[in-house]
Short mmCIF file of C-alpha atoms in Angstrom, two decimals:
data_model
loop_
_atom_site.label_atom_id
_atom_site.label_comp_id
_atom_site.label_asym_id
_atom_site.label_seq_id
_atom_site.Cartn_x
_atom_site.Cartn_y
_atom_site.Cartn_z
CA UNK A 109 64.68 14.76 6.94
CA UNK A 110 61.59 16.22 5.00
CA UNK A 111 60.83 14.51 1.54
CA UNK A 112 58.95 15.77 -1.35
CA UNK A 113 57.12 13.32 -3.01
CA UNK A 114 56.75 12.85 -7.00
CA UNK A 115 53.67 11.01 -8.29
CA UNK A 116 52.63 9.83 -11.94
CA UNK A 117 49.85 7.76 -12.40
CA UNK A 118 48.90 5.53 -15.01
CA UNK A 119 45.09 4.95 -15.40
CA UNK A 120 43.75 2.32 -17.68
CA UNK A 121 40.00 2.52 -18.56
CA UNK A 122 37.83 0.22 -20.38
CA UNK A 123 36.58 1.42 -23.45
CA UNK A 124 32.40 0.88 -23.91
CA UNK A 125 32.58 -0.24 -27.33
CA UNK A 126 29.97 -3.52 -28.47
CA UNK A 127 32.76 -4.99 -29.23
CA UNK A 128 36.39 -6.05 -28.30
CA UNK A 129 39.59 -4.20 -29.91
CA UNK A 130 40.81 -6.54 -32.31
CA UNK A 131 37.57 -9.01 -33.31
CA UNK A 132 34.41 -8.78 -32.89
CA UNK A 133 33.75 -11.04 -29.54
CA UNK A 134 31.37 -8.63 -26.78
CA UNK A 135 33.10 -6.59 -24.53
CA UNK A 136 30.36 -6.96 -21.48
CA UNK A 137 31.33 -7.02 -18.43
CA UNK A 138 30.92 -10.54 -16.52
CA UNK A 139 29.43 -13.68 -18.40
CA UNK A 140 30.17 -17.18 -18.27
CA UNK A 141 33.60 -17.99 -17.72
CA UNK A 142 35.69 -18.30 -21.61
CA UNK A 143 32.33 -17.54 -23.40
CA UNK A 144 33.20 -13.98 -25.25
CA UNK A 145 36.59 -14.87 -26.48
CA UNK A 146 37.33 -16.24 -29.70
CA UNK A 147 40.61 -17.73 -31.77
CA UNK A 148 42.04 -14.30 -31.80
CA UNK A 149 41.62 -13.82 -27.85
CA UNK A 150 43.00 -16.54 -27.80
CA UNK A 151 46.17 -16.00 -29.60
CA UNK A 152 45.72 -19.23 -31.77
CA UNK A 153 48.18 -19.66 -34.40
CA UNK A 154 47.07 -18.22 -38.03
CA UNK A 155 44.41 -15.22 -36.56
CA UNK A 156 44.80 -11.59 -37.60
CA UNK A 157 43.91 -8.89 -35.75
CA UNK A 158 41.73 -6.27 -37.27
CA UNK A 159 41.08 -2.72 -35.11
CA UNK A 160 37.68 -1.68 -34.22
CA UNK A 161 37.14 1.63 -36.15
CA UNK A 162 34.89 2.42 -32.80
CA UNK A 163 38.12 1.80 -30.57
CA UNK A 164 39.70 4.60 -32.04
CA UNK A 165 36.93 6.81 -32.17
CA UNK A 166 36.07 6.40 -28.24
CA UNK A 167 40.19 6.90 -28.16
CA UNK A 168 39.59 10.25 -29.60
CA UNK A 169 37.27 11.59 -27.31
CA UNK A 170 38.88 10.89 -24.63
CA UNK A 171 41.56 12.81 -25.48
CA UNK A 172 39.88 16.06 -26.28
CA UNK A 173 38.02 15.45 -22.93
CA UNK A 174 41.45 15.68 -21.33
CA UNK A 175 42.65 18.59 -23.48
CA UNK A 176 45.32 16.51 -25.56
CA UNK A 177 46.74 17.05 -28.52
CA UNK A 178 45.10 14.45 -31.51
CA UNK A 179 47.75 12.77 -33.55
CA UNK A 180 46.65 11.99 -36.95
CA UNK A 181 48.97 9.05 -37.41
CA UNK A 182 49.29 6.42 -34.69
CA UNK A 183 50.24 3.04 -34.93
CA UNK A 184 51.08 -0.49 -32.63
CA UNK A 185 53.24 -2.02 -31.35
CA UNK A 186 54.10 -5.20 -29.11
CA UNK A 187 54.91 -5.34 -25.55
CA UNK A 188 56.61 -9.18 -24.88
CA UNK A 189 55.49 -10.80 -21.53
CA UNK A 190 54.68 -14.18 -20.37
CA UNK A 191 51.46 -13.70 -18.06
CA UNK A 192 48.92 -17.08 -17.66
CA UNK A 193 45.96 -14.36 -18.59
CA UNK A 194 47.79 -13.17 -21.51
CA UNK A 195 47.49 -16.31 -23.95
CA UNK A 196 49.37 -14.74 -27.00
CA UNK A 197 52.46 -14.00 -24.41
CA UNK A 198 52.43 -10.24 -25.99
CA UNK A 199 50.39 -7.40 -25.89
CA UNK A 200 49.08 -5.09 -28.56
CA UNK A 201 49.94 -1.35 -27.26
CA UNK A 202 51.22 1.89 -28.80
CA UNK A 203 54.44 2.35 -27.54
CA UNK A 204 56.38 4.92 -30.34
CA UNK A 205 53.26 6.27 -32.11
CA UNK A 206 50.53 6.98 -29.59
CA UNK A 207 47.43 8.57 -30.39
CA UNK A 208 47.19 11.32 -28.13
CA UNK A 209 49.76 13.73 -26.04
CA UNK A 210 50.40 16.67 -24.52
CA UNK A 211 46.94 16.84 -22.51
CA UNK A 212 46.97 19.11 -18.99
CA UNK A 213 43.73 18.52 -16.61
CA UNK A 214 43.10 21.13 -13.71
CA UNK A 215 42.20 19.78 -10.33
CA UNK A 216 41.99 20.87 -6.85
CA UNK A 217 45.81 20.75 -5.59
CA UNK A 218 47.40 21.58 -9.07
CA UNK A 219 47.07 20.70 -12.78
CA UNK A 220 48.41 17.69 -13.93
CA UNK A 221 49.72 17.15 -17.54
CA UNK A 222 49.19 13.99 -19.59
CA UNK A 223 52.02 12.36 -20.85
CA UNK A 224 49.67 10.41 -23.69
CA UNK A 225 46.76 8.15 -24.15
CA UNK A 226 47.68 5.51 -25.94
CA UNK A 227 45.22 1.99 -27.00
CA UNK A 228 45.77 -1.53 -26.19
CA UNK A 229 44.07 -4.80 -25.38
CA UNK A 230 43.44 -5.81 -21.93
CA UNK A 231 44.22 -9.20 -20.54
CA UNK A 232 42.49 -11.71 -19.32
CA UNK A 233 41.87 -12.63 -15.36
CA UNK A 234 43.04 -15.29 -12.94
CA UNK A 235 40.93 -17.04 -10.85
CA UNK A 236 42.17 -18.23 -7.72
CA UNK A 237 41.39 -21.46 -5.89
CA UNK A 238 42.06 -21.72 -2.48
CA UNK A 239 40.52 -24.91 -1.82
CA UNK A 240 41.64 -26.58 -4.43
CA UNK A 241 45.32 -25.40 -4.37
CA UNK A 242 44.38 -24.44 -7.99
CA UNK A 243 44.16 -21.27 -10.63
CA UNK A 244 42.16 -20.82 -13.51
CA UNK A 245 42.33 -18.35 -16.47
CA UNK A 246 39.15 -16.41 -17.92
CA UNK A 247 40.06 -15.12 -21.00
CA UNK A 248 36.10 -12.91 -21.28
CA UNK A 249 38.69 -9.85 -20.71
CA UNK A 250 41.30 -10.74 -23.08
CA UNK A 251 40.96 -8.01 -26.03
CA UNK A 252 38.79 -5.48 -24.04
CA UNK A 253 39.94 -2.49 -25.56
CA UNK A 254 41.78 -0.01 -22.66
CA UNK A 255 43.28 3.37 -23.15
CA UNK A 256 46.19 3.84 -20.88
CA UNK A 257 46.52 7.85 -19.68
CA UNK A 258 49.96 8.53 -18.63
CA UNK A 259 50.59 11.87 -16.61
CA UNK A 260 53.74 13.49 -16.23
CA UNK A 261 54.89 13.20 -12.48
CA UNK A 262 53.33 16.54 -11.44
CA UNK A 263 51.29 15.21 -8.24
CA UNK A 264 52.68 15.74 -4.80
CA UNK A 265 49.97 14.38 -2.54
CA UNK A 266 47.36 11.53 -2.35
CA UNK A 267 44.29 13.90 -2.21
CA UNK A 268 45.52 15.78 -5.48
CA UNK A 269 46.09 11.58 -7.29
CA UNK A 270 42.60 11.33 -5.68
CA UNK A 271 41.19 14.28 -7.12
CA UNK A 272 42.55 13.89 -10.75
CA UNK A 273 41.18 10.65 -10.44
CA UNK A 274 37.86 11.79 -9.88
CA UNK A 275 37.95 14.59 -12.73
CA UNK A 276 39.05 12.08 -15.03
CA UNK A 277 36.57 9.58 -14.28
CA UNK A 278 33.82 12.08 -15.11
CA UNK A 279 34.93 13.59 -17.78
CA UNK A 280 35.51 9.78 -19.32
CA UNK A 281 32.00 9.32 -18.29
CA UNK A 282 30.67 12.44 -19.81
CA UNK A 283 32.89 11.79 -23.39
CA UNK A 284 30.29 8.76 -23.28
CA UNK A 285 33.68 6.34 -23.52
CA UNK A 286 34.23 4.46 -20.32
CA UNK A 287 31.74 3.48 -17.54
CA UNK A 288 34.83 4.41 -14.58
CA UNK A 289 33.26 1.40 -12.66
CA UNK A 290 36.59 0.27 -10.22
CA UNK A 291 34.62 -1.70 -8.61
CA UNK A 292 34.36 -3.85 -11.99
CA UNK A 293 37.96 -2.95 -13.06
CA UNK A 294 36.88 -0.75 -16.11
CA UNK A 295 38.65 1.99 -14.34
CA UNK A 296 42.09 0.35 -12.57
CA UNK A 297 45.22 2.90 -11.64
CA UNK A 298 49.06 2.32 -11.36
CA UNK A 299 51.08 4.58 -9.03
CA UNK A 300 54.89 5.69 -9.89
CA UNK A 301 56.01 7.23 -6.72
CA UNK A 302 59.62 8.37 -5.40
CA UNK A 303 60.52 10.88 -2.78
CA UNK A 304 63.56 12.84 -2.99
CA UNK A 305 65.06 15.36 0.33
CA UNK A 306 64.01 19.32 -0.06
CA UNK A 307 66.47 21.09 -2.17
CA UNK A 308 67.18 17.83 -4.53
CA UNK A 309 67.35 18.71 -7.73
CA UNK A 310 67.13 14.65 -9.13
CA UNK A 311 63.73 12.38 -8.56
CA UNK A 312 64.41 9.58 -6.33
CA UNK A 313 64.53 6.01 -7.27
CA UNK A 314 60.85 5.12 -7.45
CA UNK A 315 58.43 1.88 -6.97
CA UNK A 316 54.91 1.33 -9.04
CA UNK A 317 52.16 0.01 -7.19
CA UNK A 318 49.68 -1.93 -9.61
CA UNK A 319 46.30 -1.93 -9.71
CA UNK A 320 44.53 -0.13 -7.61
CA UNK A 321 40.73 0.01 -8.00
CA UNK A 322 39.55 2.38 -5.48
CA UNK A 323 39.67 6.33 -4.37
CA UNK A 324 40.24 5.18 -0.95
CA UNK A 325 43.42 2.64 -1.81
CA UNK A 326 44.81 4.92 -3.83
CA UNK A 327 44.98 7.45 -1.14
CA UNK A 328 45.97 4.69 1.31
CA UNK A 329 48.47 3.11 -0.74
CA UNK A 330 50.49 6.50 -1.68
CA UNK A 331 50.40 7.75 2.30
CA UNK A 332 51.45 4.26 2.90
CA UNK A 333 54.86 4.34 0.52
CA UNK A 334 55.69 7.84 1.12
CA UNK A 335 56.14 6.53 5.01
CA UNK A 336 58.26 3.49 4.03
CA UNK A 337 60.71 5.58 1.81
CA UNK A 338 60.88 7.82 4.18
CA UNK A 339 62.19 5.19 6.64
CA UNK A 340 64.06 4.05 4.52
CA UNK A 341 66.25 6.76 3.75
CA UNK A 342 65.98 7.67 6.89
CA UNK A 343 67.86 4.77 8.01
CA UNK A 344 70.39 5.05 5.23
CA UNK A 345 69.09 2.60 3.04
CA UNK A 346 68.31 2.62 -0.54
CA UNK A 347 64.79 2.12 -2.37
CA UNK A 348 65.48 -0.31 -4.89
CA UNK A 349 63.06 -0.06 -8.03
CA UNK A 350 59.96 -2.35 -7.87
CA UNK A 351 56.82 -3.53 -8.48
CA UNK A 352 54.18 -3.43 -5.63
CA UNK A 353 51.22 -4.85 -4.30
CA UNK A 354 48.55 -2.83 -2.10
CA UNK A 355 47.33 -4.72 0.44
CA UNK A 356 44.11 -3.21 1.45
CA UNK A 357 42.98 -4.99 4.57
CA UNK A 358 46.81 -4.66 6.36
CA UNK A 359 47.29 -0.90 4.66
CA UNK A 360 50.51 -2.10 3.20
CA UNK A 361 52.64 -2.04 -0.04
CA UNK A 362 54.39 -5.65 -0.61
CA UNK A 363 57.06 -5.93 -3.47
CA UNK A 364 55.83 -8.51 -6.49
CA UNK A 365 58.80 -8.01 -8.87
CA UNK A 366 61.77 -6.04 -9.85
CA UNK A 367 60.57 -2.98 -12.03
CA UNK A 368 61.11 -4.01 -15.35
CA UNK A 369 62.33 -0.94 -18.33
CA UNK A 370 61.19 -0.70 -21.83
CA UNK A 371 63.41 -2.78 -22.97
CA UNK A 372 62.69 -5.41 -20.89
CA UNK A 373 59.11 -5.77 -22.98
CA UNK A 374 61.27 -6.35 -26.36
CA UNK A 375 58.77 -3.81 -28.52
CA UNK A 376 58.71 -4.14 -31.50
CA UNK A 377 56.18 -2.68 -34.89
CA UNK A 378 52.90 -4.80 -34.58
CA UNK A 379 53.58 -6.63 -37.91
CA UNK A 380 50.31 -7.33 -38.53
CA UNK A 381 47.82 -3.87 -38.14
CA UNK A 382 48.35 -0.89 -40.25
CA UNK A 383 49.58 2.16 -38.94
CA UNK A 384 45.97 4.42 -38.09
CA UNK A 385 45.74 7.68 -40.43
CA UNK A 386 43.00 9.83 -39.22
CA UNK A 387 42.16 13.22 -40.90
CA UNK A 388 41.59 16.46 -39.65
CA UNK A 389 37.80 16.21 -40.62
CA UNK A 390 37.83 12.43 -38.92
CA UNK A 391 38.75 14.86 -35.32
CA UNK A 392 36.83 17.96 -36.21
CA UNK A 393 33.54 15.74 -36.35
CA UNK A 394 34.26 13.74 -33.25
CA UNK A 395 35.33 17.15 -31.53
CA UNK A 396 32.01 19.08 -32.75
CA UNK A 397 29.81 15.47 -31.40
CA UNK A 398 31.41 16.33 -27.85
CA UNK A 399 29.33 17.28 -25.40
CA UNK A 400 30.08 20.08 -22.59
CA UNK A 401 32.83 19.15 -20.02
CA UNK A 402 31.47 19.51 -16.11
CA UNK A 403 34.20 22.36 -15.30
CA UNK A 404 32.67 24.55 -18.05
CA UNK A 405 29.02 23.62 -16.70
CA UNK A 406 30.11 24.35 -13.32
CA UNK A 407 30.92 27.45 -14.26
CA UNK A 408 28.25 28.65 -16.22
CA UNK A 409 26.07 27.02 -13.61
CA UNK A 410 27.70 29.98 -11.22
CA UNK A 411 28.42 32.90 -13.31
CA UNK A 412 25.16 32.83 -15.60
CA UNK A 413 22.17 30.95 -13.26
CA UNK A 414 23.20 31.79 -10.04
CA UNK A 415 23.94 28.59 -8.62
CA UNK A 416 26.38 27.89 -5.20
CA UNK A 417 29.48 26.09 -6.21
CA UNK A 418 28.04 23.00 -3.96
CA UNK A 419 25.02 22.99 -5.98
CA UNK A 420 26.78 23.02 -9.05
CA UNK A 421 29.39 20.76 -8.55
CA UNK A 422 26.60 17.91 -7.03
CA UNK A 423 24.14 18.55 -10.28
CA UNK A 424 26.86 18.32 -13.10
CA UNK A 425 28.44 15.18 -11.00
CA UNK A 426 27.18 12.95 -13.36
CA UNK A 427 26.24 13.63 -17.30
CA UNK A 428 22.48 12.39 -17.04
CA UNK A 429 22.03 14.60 -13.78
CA UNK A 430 23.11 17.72 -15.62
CA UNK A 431 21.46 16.92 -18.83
CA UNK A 432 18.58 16.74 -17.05
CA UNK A 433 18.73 19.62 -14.77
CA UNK A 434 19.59 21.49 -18.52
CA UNK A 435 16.50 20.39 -20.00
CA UNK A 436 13.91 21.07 -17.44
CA UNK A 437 15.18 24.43 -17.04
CA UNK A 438 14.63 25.12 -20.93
CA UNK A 439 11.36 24.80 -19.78
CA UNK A 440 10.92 25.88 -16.41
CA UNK A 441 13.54 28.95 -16.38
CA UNK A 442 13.76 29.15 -12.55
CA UNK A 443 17.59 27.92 -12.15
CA UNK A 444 17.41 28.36 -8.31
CA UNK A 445 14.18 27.22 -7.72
CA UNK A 446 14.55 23.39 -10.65
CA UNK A 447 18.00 23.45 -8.64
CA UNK A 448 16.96 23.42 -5.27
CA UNK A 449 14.03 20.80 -5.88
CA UNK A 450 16.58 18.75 -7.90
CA UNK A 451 19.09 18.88 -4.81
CA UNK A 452 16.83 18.99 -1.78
CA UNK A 453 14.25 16.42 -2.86
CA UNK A 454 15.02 14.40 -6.26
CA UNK A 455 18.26 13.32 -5.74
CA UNK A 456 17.21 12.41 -1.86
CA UNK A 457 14.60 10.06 -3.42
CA UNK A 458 17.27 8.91 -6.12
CA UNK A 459 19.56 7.26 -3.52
CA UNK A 460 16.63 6.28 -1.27
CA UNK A 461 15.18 4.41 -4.31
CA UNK A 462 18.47 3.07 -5.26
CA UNK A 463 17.95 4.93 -8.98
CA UNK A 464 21.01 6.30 -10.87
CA UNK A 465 20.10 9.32 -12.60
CA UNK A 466 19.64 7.89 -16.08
CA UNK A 467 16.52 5.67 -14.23
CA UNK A 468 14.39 8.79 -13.55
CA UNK A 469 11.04 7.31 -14.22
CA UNK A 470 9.81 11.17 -15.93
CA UNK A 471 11.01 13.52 -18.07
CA UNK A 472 13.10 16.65 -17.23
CA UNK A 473 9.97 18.42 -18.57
CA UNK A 474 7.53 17.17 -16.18
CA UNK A 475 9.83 17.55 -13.06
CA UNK A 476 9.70 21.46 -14.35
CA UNK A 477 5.93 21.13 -14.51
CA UNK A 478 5.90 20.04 -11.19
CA UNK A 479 8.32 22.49 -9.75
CA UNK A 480 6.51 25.71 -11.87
CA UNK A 481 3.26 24.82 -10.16
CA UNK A 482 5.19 25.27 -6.38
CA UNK A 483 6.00 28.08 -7.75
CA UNK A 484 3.26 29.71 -9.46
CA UNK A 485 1.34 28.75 -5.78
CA UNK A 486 -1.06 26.30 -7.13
CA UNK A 487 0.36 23.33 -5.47
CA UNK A 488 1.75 23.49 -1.83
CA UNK A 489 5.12 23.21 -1.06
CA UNK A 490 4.80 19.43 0.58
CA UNK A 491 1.96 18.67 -1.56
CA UNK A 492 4.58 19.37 -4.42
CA UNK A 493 6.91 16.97 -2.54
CA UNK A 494 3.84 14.36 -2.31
CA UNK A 495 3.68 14.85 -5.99
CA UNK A 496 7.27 13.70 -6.97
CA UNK A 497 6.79 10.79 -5.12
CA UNK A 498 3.45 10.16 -7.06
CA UNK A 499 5.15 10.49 -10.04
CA UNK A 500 8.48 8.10 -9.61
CA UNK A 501 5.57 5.54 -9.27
CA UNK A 502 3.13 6.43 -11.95
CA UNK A 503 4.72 8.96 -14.62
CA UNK A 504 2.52 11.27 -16.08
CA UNK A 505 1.49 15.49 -16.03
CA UNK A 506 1.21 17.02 -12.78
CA UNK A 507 -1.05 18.80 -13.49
CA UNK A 508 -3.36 16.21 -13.67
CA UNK A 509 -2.23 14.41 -11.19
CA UNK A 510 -2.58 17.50 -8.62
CA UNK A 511 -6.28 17.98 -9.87
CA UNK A 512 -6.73 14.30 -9.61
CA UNK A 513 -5.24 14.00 -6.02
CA UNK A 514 -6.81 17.38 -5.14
CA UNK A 515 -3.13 19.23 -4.65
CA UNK A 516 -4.35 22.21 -6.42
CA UNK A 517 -5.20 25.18 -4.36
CA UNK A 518 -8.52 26.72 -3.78
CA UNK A 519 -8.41 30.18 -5.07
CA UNK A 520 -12.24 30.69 -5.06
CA UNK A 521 -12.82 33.68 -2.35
CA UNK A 522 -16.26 32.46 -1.81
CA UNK A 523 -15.36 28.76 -1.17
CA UNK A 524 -12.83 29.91 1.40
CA UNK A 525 -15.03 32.23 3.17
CA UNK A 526 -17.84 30.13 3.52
CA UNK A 527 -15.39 27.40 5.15
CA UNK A 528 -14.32 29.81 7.88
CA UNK A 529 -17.64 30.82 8.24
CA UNK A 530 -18.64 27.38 9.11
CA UNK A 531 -15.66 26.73 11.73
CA UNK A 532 -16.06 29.92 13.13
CA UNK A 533 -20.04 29.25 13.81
CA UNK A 534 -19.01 25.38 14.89
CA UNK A 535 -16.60 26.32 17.13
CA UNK A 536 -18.23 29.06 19.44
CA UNK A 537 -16.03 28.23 22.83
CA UNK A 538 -12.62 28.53 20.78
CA UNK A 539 -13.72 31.45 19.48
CA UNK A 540 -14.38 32.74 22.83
CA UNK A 541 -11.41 31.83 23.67
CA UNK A 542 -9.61 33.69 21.44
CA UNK A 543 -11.35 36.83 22.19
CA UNK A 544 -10.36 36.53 26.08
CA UNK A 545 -6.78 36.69 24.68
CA UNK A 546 -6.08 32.86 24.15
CA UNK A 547 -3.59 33.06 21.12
CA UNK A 548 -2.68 29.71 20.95
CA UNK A 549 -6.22 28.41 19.96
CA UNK A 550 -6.03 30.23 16.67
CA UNK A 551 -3.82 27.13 15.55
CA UNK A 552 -7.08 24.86 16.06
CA UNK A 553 -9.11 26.97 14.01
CA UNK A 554 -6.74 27.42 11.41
CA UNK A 555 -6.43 23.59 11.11
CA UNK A 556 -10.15 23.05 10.94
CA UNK A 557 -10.53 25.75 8.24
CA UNK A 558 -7.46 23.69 6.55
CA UNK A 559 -8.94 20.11 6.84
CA UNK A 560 -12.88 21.57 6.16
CA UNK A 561 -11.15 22.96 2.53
CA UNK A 562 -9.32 19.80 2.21
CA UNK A 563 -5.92 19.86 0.41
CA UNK A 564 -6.08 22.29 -2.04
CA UNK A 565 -6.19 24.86 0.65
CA UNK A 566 -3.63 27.93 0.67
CA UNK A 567 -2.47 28.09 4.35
CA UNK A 568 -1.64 32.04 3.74
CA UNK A 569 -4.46 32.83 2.32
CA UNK A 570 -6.99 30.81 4.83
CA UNK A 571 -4.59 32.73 7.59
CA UNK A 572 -5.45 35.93 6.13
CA UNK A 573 -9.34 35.64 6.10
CA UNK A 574 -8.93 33.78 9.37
CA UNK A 575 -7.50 36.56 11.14
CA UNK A 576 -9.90 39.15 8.94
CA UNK A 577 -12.94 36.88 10.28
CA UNK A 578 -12.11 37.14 14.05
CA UNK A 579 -11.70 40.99 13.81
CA UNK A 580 -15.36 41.04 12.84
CA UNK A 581 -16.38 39.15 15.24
CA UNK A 582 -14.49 41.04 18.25
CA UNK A 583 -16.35 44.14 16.61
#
């Protein structure tokens, strides 16, 4: 029988705040085992939480970054459950009064709508022993303030989870709110996923798999469930409700639990935090401090500076890139030209370096110097290359550096002349040579004329007397 599938996801991402959600303990990432966590992470008896103004600020921007709607009053709630890395037994969360809905985000496959983005704390981690049969709890992550984004279940196909994924990774990377490092768990996703037969007009029963910190699992793990619903209905059998685990080295979902429902959490008003009141001037100044989402970039990128879609998409990847492809255009207004040099050679010597693109040694505005000298045809091509290499090891102006280095080219008629003068009358049997017909020994004399100039010379130009020089002498 053929299935369609129906996918929500729940993403939580880290918020980059200083500080944690409810005190004032650092929210870094890594540390010393149970050094950033305080009374309050640690649910002692007689501590208050009090919300980080900055929390809900960062909350905010993420939603206008994911085109939601900004509710002015929010407030929080607690969600009841008895973890080992969750010392209070509850969790702060927004469960009735989130603080923003109704977002929609377009991606390749389909746009996706968002459900809500709601705050809450994060827990802490479990550290396993294998050796010693033991497991300890780190409680560094208790309190790191997470937004959860909740889609509706509008996905019907790993690549398109993938893909939204991606977009909103970078647009929580360009909002300035969240790192979206799943390799370090500031960017983790759930999976709701049921299948139900062509025609059906009611969602199948479905199962969550939990925290999945990769593109490449998600993918997996989705692909992997769709199968083993399919088999199961298939052979007649239901799919019973549950909580999964992705196993990535045997490309299999195990089940953990039995899904549990709303009420299962017992929520109830957080008694102890104030319901948030923002004004419309609070989210009109946070809205005019955002910056310029990549899908708008891209396409002005296209329509107004004549960029390819590849181009575009790879330089507005990542908020510094574009920022910095923006500014050394404002002074170099060659779009193409600062494109292709940023594409073709700086980001080649980015990931060869090992340099993200907020660790560019220079400024945008002496990359455009460099790149307005190629060309204005003082500076060779691969001299210009030579250049950027120069300067990711001593910044400074290319200019100078080209004079220094002797990268500019010789322009002086008379200095050119006289050097193809002197190979001409030092090199009597190529010339010969070339006279009985030898073509292929104009490439020696060209290179001496080159190397006699030294490497400010202009290969065209050198060609052109070259060529003018030999005429004279076959006269």
């Amino acid at each position: 029988m053929s299935y369609i599938p129906v996918i929500g996801l729940e993403i939580h991402a880290e918020l980059s705040t200083h500080s944690k959600v409810f005190c004032t303990c650092g929210a870094q990432f890594g540390g010393q085992e149970n050094t950033r966590c305080c009374p309050r992470c640690a649910g002692l008896p007689g501590t208050l939480p009090v919300v980080n103004k900055g929390v809900v600020e960062y909350a905010v921007r993420a939603g206008l970054a994911l085109g939601c709607r900004i509710n002015l009053l929010s407030s929080f709630d607690r969600k009841n459950y008895f973890y080992p890395d969750l010392p209070k037994a509850y969790q702060i969360t927004q469960m009735e009064r989130p603080i923003c809905t109704d977002g929609l985000v377009e991606v390749e496959g389909g746009p996706v709508r968002i459900n809500r983005i709601h705050i809450e704390e994060d827990a802490g981690k479990l550290i396993h022993d294998d050796m010693e049969g033991v497991s300890l709890a780190d409680y560094n992550r208790c309190g790191v303030p997470l937004i959860e984004i909740v889609t509706e279940p509008d996905i019907k196909t790993a690549e398109q989870a993938k893909n939204l994924v991606e977009e909103i990774a970078r647009r929580l990377k360009y909002a300035g709110v969240c790192d979206a490092k799943m390799e370090e768990g500031s960017l983790r996703c759930d999976v709701n996923i049921s299948i139900m037969p062509q025609g059906a007009k009611e969602y199948g029963t479905r199962a969550e798999i939990k925290n999945l910190n990769s593109l490449k699992s998600i993918g997996r793990a989705i692909n992997y469930e769709i199968k083993r619903q399919s088999a199961l209905l298939d052979a007649g059998k239901p799919v019973i409700q549950q909580t999964r685990r992705y196993n990535d080295n045997h490309d299999r979902t195990t089940a953990l639990r039995s899904k549990e429902e709303a009420h299962d959490y017992r929520y109830f008003p957080e008694p102890d935090i104030l319901p948030v009141q923002l004004s419309e001037e609070e989210v009109r100044r946070i809205a005019d401090g955002m910056p310029e989402m990549p899908a708008s970039r891209i396409q002005r990128y296209e329509t107004r500076y004549g960029l390819s879609h590849a181009d575009a998409l790879l330089l507005t990847s990542e908020r510094p890139l574009a920022d910095f492809y923006e500014a050394a255009v404002a002074c170099h207004p060659n779009y193409q030209s600062v494109a292709a040099f940023m594409v073709g050679e700086l980001l080649r010597r980015l990931n060869d370096r090992g340099l993200a693109p907020e660790e560019i040694p220079f400024t945008p505005v002496q990359f455009a110097q460099l790149v307005k000298l190629s060309d204005g045809g003082q500076v060779a091509r691969n001299d210009a290359k030579a250049l950027l290499n120069l300067l990711f090891d001593a910044p400074g102006d290319p200019q100078e550096l080209a004079e220094s280095r002797g990268y500019l080219i010789n322009t002086d008629p008379q200095a050119l002349a006289a050097a193809v003068d002197g190979v001409l009358k030092e090199n009597p049997k190529a010339v010969a040579e070339y006279r009985q017909g030898s073509a292929k020994v104009f490439g020696f004399l060209m290179g001496q004329a080159v190397k006699k100039i030294g490497r400010g010379a202009d290969p065209k130009a050198v060609k052109t007397l070259l060529e003018q020089k030999l005429k004279e002498v076959d006269g």
